[in-house]
PDB file of C-alpha atoms and ligand atoms in Angstrom:
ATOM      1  CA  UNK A 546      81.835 109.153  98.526  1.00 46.00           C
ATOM      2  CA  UNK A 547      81.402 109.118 102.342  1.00 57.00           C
ATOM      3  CA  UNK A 548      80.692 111.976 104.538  1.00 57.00           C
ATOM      4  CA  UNK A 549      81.053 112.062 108.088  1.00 61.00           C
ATOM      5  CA  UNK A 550      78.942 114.741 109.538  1.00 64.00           C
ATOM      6  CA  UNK A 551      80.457 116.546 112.357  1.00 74.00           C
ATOM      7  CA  UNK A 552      78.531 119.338 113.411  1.00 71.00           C
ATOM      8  CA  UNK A 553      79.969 122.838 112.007  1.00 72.00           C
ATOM      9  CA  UNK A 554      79.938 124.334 115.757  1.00 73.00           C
ATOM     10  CA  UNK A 555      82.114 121.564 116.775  1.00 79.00           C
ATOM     11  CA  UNK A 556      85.588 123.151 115.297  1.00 88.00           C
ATOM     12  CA  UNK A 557      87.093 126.008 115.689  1.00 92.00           C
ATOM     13  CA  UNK A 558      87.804 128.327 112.938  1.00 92.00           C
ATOM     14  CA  UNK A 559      90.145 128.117 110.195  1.00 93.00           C
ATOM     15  CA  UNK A 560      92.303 130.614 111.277  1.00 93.00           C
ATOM     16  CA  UNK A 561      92.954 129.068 114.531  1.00 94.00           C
ATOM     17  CA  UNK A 562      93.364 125.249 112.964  1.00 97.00           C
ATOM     18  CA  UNK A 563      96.273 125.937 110.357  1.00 96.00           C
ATOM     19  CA  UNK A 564      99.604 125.758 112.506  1.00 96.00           C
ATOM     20  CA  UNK A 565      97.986 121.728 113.270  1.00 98.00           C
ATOM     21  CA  UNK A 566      97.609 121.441 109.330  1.00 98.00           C
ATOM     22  CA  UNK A 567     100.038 120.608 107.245  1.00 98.00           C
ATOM     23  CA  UNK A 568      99.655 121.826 103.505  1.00 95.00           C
ATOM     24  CA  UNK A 569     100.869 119.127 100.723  1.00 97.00           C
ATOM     25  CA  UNK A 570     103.776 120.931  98.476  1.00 96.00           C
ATOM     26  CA  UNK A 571     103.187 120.783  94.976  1.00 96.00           C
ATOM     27  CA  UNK A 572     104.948 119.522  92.645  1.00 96.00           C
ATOM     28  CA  UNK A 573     105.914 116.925  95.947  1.00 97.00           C
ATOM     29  CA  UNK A 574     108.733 116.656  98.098  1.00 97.00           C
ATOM     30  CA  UNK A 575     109.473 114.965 101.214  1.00 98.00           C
ATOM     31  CA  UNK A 576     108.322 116.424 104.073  1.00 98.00           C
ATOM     32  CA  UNK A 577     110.794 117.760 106.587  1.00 98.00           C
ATOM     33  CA  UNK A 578     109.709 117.361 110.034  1.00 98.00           C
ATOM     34  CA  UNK A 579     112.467 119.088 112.176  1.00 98.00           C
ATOM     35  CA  UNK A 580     111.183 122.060 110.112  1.00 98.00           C
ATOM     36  CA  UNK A 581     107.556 121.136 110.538  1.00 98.00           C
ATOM     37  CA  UNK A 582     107.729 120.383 114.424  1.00 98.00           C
ATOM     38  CA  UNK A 583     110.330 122.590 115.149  1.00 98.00           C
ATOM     39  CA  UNK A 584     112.815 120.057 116.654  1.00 98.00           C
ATOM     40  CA  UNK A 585     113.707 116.715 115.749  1.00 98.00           C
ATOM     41  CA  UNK A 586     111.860 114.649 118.579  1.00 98.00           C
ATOM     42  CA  UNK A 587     111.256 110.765 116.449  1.00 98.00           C
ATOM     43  CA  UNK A 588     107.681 111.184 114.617  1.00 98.00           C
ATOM     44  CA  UNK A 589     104.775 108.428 114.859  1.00 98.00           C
ATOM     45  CA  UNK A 590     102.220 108.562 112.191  1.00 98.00           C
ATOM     46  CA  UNK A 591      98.325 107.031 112.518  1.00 98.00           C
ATOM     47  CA  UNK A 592      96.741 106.524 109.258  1.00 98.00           C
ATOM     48  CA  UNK A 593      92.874 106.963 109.463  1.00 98.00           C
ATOM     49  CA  UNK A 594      92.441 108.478 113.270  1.00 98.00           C
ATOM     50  CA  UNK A 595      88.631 109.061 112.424  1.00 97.00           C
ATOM     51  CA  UNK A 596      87.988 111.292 115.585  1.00 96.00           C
ATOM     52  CA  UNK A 597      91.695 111.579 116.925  1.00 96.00           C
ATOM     53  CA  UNK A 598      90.897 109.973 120.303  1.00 94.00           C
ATOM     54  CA  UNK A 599      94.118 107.507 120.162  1.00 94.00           C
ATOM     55  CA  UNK A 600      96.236 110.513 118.709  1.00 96.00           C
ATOM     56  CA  UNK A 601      95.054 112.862 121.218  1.00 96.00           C
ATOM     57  CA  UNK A 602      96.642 110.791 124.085  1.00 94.00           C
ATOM     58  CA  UNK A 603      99.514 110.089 122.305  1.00 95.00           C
ATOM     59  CA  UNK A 604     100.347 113.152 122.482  1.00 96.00           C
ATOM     60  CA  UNK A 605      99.302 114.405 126.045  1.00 95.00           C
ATOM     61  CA  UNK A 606     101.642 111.170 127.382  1.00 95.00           C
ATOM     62  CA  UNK A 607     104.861 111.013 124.420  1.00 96.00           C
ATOM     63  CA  UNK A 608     105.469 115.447 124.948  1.00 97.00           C
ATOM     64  CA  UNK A 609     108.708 114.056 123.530  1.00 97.00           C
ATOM     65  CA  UNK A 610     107.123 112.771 120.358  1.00 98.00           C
ATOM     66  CA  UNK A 611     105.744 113.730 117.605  1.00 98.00           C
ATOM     67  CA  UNK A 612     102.668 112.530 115.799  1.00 98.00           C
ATOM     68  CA  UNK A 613     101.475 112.714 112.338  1.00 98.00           C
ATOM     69  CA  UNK A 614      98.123 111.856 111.276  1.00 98.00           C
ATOM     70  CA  UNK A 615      96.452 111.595 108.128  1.00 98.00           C
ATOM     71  CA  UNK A 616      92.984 111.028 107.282  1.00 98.00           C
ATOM     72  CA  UNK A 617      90.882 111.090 104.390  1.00 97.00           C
ATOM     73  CA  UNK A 618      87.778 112.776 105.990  1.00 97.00           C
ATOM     74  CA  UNK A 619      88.066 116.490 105.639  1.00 96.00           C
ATOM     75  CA  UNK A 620      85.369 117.065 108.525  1.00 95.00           C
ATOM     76  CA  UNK A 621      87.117 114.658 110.737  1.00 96.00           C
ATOM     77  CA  UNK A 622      90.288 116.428 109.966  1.00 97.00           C
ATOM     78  CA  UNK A 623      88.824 119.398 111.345  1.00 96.00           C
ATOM     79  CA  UNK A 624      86.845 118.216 114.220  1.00 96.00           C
ATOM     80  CA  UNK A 625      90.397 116.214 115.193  1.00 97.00           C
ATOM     81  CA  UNK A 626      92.483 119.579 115.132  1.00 97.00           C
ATOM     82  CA  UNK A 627      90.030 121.630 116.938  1.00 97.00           C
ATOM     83  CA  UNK A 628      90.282 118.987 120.012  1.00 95.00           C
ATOM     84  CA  UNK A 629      94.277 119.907 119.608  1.00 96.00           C
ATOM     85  CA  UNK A 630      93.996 123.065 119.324  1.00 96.00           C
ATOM     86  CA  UNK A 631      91.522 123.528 122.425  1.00 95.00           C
ATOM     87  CA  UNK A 632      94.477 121.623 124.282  1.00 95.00           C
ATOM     88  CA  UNK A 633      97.079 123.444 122.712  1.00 95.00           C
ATOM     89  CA  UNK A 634      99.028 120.162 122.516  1.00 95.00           C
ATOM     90  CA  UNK A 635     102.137 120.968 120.059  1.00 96.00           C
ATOM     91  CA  UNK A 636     103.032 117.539 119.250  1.00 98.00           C
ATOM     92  CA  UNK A 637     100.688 116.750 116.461  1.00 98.00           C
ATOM     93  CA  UNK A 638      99.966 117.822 112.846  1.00 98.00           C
ATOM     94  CA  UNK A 639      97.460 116.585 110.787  1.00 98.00           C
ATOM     95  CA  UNK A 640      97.753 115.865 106.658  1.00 98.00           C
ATOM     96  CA  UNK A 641      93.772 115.397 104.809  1.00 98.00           C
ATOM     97  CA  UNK A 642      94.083 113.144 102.169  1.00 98.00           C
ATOM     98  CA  UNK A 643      94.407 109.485 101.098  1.00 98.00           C
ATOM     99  CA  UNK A 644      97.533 107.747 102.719  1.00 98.00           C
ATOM    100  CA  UNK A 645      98.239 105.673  99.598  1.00 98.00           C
ATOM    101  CA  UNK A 646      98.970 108.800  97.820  1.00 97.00           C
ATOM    102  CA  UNK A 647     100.314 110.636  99.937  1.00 98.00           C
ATOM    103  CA  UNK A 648     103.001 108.257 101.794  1.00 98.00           C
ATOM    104  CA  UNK A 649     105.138 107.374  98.446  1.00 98.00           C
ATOM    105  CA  UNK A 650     105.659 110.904  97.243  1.00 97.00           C
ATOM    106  CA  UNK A 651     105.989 113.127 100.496  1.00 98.00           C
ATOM    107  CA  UNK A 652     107.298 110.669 103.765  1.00 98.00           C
ATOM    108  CA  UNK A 653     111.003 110.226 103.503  1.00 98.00           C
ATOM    109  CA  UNK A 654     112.817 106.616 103.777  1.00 98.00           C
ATOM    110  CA  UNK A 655     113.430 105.508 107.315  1.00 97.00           C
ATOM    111  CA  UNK A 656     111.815 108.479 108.326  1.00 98.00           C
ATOM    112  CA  UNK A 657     109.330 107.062 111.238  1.00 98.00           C
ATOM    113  CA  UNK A 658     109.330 105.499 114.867  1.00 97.00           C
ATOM    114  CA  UNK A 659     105.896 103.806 113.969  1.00 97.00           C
ATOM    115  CA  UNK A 660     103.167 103.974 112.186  1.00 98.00           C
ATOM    116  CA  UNK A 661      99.730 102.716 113.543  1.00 97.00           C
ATOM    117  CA  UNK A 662      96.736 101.804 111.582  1.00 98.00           C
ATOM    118  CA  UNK A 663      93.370 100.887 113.547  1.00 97.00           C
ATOM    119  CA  UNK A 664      90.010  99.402 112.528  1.00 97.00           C
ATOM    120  CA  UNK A 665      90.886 100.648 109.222  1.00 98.00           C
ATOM    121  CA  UNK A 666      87.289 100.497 106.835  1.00 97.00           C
ATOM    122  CA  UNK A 667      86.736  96.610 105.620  1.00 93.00           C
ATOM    123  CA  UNK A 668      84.709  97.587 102.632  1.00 91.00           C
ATOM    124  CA  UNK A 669      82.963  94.178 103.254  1.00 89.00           C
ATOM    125  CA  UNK A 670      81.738  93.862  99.366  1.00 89.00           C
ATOM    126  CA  UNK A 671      83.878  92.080  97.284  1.00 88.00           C
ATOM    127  CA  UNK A 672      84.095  94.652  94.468  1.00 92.00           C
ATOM    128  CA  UNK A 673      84.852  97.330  97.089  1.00 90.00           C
ATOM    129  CA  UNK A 674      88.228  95.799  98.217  1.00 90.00           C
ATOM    130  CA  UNK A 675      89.903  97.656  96.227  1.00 93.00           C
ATOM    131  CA  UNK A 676      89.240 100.324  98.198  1.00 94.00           C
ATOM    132  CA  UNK A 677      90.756  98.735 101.267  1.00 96.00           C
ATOM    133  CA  UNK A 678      93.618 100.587 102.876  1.00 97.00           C
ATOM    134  CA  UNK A 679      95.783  97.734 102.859  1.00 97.00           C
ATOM    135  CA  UNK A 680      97.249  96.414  99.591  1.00 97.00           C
ATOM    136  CA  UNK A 681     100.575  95.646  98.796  1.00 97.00           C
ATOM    137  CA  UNK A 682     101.708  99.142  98.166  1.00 98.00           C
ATOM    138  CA  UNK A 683     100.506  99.801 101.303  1.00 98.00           C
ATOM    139  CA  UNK A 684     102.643  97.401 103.262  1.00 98.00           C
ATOM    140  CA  UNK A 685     105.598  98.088 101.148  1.00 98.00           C
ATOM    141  CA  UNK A 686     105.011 102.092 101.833  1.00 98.00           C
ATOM    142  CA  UNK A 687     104.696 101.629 105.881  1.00 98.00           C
ATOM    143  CA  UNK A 688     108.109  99.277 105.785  1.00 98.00           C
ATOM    144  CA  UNK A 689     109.825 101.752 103.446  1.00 98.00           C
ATOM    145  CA  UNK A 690     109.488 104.750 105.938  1.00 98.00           C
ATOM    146  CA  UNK A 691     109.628 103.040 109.154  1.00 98.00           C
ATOM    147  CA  UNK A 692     113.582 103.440 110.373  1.00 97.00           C
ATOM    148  CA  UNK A 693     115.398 100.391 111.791  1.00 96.00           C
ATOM    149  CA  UNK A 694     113.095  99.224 114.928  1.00 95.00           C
ATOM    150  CA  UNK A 695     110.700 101.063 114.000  1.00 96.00           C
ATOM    151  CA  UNK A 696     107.154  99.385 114.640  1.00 96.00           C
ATOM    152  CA  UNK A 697     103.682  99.043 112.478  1.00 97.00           C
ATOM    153  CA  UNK A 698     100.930  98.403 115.011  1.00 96.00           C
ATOM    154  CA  UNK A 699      97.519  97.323 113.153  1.00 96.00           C
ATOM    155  CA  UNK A 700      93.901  96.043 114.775  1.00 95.00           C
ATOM    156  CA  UNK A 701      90.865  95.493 113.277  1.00 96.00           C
ATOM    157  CA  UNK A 702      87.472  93.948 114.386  1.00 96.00           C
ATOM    158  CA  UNK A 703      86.874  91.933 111.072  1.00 97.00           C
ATOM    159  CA  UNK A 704      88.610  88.749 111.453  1.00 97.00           C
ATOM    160  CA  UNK A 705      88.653  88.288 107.319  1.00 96.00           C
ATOM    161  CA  UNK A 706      90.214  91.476 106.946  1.00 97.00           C
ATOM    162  CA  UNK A 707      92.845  91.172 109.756  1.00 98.00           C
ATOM    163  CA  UNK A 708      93.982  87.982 107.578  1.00 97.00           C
ATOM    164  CA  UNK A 709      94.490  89.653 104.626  1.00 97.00           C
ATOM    165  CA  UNK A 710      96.198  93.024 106.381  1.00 98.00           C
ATOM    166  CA  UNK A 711      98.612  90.290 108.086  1.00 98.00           C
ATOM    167  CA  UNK A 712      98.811  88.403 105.078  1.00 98.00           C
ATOM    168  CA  UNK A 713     100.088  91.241 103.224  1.00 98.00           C
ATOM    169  CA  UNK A 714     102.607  92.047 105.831  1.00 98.00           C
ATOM    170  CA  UNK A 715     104.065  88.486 105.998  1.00 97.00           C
ATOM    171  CA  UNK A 716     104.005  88.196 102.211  1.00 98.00           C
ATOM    172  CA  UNK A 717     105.578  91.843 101.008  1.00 98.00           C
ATOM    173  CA  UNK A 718     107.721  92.823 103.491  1.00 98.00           C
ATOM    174  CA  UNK A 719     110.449  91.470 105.824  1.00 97.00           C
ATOM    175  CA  UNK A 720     108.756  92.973 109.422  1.00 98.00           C
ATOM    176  CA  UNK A 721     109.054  90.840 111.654  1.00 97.00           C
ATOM    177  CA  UNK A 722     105.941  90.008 113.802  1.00 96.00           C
ATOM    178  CA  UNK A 723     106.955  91.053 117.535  1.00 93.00           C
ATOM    179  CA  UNK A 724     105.048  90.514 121.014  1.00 82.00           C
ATOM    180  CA  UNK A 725     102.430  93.346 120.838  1.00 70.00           C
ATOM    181  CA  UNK A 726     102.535  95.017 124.695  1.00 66.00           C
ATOM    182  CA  UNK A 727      99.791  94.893 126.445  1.00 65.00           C
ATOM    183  CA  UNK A 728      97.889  98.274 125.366  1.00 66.00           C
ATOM    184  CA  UNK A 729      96.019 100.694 128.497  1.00 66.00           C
ATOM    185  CA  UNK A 730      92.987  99.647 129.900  1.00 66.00           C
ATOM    186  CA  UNK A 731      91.806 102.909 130.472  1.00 75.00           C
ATOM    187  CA  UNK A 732      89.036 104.195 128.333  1.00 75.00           C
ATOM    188  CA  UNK A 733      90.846 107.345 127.462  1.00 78.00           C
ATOM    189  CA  UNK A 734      93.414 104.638 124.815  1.00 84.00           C
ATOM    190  CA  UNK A 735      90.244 103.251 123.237  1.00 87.00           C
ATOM    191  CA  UNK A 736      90.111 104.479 119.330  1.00 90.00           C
ATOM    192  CA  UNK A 737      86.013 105.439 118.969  1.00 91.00           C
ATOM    193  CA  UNK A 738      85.777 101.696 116.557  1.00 93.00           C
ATOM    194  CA  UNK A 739      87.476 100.023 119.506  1.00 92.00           C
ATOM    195  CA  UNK A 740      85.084 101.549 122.144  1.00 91.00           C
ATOM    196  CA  UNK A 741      81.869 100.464 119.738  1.00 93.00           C
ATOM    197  CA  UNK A 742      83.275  96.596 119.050  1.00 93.00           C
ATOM    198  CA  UNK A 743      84.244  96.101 122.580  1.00 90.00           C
ATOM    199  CA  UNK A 744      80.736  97.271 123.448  1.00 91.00           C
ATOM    200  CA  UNK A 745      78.637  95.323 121.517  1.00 94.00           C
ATOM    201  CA  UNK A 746      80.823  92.427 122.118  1.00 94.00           C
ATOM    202  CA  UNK A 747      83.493  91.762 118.879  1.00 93.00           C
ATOM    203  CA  UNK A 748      86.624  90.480 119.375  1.00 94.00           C
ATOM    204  CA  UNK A 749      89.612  92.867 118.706  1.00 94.00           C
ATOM    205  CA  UNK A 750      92.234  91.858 116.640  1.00 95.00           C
ATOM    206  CA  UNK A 751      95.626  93.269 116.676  1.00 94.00           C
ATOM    207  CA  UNK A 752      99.566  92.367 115.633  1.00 95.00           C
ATOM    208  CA  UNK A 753     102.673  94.499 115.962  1.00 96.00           C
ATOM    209  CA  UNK A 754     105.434  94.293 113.425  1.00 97.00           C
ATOM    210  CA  UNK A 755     108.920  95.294 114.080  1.00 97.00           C
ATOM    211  CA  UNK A 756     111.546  96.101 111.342  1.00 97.00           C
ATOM    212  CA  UNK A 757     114.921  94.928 111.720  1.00 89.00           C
ATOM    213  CA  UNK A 758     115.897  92.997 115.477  1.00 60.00           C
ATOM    214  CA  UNK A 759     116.517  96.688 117.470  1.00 52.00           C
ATOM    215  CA  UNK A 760     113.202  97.144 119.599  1.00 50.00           C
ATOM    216  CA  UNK A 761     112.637 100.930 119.883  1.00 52.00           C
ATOM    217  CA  UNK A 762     110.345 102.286 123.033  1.00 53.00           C
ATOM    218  CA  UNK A 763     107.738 103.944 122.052  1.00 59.00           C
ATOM    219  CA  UNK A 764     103.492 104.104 122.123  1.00 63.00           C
ATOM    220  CA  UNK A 765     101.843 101.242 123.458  1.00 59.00           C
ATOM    221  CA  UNK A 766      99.920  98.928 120.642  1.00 55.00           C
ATOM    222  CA  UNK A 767      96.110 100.515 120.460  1.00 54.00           C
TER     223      UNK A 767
HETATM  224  C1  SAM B 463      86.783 102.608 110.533  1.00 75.69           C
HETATM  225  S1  SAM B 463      87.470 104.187 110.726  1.00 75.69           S
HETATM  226  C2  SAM B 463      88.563 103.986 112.128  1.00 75.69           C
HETATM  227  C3  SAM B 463      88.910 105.290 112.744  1.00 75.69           C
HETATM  228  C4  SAM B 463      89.843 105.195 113.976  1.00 75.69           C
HETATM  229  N1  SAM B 463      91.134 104.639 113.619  1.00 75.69           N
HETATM  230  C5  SAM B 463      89.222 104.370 115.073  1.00 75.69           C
HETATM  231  O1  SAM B 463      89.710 103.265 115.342  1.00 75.69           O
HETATM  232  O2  SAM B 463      88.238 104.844 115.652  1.00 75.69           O
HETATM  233  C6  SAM B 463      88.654 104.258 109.398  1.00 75.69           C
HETATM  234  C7  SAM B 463      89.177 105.651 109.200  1.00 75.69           C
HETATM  235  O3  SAM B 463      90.154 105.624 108.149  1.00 75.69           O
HETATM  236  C8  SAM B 463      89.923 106.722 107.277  1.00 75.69           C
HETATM  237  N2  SAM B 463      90.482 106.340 105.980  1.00 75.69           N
HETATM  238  C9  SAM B 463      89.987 105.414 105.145  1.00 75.69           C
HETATM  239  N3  SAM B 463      90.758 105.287 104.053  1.00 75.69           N
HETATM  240  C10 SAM B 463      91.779 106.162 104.220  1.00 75.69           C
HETATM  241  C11 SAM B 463      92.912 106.524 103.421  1.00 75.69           C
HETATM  242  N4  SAM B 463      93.118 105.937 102.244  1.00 75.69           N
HETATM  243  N5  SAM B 463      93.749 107.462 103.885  1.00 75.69           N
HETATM  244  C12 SAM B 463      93.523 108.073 105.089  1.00 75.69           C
HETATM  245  N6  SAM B 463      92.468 107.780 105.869  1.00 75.69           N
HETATM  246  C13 SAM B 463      91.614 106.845 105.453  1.00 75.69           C
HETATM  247  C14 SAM B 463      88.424 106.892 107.300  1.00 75.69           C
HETATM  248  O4  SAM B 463      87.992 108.158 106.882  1.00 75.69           O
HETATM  249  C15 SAM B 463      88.111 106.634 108.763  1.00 75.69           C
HETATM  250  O5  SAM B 463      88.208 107.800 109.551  1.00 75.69           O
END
């Protein structure tokens, strides 16, 4: 299992992280976000935000959207909502757990603006890829709750990965690749895996998909 360590004095306490947290009903159902945000502003999701940096702006520039992220790391989960709750921003939940669980039994059909996936973990052996975030469920899950014009947004730094992810897309669902705007140059946009490739010199990778021909506005590409 991986751990990310993120110092214990770095978050808040739990008291004052629950209303970013969103608690998984069980037995499942679909989660209601005009309940959960209190309004029914068009939701974005981010599927691993490690530290929450692209998520964070989101959400300081789009006051009229909302943003779910989830994230397998439980420390990272915390670390992510103390930055929101130290802002206050009210624009963001966050779900822990493992987005090829969770998407099929609690996000609704047609139910997103986007969904954005970035540097997502390679698992570079060959009897890890398994493990890879992007299969063919995968895919199928992001096109099944995006609505009509809705976008998936993906980068990576690994150039054999980035084939596969766009493989997948291409090969198990009917997005349609679209022009991917140009995203911020400012340092603030840069996801923390972005910041470290560009610095020691990797080439960044990235592809938007659009589904259906209506083009939504929305986030810029990270
Ligand atoms: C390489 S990091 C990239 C983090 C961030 N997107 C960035 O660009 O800085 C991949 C992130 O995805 C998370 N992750 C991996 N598999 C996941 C899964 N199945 N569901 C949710 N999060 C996952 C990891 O814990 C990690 O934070």
């Amino acid at each position: 299992m991986r751990r990310t360590l993120i110092p214990r004095d770095k978050r808040l306490p739990l008291e004052r992280l629950t209303p970013y947290l969103v608690s998984l009903p069980e037995p499942p159902q679909t989660l209601d976000f005009v309940a959960i945000f209190g309004n029914a502003h068009p939701v974005e999701l981010e599927v691993g935000f490690g530290k929450g940096g692209f998520l964070l702006q989101c959400a300081l520039h789009y006051p009229q959207i909302n943003f779910v992220g989830i994230e397998i790391e439980k420390a990272l989960v915390l670390y992510v909502a103390t930055r929101l709750a130290k802002r206050g921003l009210p624009n963001v939940r966050l779900i822990h757990g493992d987005a090829r669980r969770i998407l099929p039994s609690y996000f609704a059909d047609q139910s997103l603006q986007a969904v954005h996936v970035y540097f997502p973990d390679p698992w570079w052996k060959r009897r890890h890829h398994k493990r890879r975030l992007f299969q063919q469920d995968f895919v199928g899950q992001c096109e099944r709750i995006l609505c009509p014009g809705g976008r998936l947004l993906m980068a990576s730094d690994v150039a054999e990965y980035f084939e596969v992810m766009k493989g997948l897309v291409r090969t198990h669902t009917q997005l349609q690749e679209t022009t991917c705007p140009e995203p911020p140059a400012d340092q603030q946009w840069l996801t923390n895996f972005e910041r470290k490739a560009l610095q020691q010199g990797r080439s960044v990778f990235r592809a938007t998909y659009v589904k259906g021909d209506v083009r939504l506005k929305g986030t810029p590409c990270r």
